[in-house]
mmCIF file of C-alpha atoms in Angstrom:
data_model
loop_
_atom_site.group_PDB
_atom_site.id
_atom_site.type_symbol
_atom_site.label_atom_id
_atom_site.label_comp_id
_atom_site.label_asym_id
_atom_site.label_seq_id
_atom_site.Cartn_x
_atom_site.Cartn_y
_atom_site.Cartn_z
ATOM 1 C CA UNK A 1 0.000 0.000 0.000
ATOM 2 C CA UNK A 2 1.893 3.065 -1.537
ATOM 3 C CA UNK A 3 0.794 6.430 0.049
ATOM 4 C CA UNK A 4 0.256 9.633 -2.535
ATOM 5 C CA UNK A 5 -0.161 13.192 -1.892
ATOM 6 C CA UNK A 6 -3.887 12.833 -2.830
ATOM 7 C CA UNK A 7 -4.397 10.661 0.341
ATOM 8 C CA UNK A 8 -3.133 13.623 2.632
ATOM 9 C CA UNK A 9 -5.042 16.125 0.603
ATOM 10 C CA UNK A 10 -8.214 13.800 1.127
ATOM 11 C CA UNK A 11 -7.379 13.588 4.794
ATOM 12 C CA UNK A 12 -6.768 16.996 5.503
ATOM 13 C CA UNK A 13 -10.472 18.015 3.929
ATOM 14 C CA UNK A 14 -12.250 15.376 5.956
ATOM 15 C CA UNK A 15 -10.726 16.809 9.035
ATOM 16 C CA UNK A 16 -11.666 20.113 7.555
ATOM 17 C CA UNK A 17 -15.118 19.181 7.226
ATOM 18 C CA UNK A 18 -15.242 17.257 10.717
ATOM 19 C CA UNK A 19 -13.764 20.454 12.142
ATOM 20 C CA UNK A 20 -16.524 22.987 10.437
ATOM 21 C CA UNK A 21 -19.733 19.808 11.941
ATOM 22 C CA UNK A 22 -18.046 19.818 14.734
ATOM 23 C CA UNK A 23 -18.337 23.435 14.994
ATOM 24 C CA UNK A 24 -21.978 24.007 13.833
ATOM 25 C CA UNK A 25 -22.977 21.395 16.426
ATOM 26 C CA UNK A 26 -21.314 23.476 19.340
ATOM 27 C CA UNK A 27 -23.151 26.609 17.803
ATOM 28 C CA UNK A 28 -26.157 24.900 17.585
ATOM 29 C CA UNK A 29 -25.996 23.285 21.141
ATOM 30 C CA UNK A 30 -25.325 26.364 22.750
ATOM 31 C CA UNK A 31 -27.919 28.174 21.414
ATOM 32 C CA UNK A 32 -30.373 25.439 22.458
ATOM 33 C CA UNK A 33 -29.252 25.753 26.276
ATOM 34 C CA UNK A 34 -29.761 29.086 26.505
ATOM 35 C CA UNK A 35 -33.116 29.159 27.732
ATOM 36 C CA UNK A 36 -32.214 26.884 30.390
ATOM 37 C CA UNK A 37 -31.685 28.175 33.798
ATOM 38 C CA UNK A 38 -27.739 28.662 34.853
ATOM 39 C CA UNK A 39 -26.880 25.444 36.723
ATOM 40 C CA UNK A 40 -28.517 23.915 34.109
ATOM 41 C CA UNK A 41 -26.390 24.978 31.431
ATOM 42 C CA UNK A 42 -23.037 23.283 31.981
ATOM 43 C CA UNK A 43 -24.960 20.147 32.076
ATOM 44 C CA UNK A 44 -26.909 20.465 29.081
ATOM 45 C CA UNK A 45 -23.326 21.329 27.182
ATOM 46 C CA UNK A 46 -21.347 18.175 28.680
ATOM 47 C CA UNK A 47 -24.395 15.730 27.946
ATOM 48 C CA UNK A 48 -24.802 17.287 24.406
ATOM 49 C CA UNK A 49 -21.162 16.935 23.699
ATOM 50 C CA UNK A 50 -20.407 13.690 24.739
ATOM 51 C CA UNK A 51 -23.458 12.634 22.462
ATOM 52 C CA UNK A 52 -22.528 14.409 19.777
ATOM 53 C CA UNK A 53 -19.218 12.273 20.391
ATOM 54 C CA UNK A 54 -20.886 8.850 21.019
ATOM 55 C CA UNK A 55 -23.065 8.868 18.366
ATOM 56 C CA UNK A 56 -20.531 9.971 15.615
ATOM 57 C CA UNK A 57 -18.465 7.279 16.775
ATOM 58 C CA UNK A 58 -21.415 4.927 16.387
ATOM 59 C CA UNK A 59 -22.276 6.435 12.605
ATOM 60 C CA UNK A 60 -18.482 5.968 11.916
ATOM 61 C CA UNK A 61 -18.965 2.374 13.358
ATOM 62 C CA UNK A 62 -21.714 1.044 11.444
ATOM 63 C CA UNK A 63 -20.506 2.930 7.919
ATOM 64 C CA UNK A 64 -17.022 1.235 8.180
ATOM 65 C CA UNK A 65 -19.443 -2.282 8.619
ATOM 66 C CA UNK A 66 -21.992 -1.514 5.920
ATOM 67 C CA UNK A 67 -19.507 -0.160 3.363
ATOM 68 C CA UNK A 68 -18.130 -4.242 3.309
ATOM 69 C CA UNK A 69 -21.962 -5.846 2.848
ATOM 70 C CA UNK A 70 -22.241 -6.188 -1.105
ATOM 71 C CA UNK A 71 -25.721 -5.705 -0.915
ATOM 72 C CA UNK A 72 -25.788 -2.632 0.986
ATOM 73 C CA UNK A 73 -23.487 -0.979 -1.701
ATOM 74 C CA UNK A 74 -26.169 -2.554 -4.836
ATOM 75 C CA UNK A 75 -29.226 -0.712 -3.067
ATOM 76 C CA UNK A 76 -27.297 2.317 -2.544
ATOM 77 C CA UNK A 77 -25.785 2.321 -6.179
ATOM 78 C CA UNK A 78 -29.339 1.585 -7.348
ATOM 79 C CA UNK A 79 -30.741 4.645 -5.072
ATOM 80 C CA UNK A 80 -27.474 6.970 -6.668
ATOM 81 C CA UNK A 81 -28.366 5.940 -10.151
ATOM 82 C CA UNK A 82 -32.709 6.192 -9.791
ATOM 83 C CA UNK A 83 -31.194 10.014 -8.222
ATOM 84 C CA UNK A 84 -29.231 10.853 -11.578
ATOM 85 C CA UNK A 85 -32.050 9.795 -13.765
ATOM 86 C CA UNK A 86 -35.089 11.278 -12.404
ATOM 87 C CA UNK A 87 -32.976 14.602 -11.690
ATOM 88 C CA UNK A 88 -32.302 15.247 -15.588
ATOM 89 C CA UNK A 89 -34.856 13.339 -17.122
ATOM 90 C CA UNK A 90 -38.007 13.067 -14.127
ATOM 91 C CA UNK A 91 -39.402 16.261 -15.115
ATOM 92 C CA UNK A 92 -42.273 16.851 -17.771
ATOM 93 C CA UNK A 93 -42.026 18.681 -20.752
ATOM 94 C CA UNK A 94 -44.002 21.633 -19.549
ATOM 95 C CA UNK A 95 -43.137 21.442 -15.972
ATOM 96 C CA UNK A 96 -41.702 24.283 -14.172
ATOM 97 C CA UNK A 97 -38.900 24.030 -12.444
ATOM 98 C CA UNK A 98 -39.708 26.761 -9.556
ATOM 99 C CA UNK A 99 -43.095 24.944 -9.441
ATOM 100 C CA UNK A 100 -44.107 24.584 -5.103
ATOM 101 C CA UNK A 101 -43.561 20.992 -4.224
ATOM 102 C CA UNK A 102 -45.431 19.114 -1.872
ATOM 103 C CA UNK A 103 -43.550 18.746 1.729
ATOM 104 C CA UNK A 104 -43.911 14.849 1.852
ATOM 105 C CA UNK A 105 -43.201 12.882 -0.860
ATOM 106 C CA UNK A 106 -43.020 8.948 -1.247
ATOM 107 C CA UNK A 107 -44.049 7.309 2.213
ATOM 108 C CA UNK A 108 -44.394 10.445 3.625
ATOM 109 C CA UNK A 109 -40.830 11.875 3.419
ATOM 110 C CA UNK A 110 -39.833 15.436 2.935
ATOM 111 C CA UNK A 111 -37.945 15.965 -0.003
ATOM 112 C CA UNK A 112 -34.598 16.370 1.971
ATOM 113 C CA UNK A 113 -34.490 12.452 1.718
ATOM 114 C CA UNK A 114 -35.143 12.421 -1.826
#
């Protein structure tokens, strides 16, 4: 296994990007304890951390075990390749793009997870 400059470029962006998550989440926790009362605060911040923590170490986990089941990586080729298609050729003819779409989509989704 021969190491390349690429693979310390690639590293240094995921760390990047971890860094900048990392940071929203702190941002976003502390603005959610602020209506809490004082001695409530510190709290709040340590229990929010440390799950922030756990459960990207559990995400991390359970990619690093998916990304080795074959089928796992057919369904989600199949899902990245029904994505491509319907984005360039799912639209009508006449259909606008800047057209208001419905909230919930298939099995009551919001279009986030479409």
């Amino acid at each position: 296994m021969d190491v390349q400059a690429s693979d310390f470029i690639t590293i240094g962006l995921l760390v990047l990007l971890e860094g900048l998550l990392s940071a929203d989440n702190a941002l976003v926790l502390a603005i959610l304890v602020l209506g809490l009362p004082k001695k409530d605060q510190r709290k709040a911040l340590r229990y929010g951390i440390l799950g922030a923590f756990f459960f990207r170490i559990v995400a991390i986990l359970l990619a690093v075990h998916l990304i080795q089941v074959g089928w796992v990586k057919l369904i989600g080729a199949g899902y990245l390749l029904w994505l491509s298609y319907s984005h360039f050729f799912g639209r009508q003819a006449g259909e606008d793009r800047r057209a208001i779409k419905p909230a919930a989509g298939w099995l009551g989704l919001s279009a986030f997870w479409a």
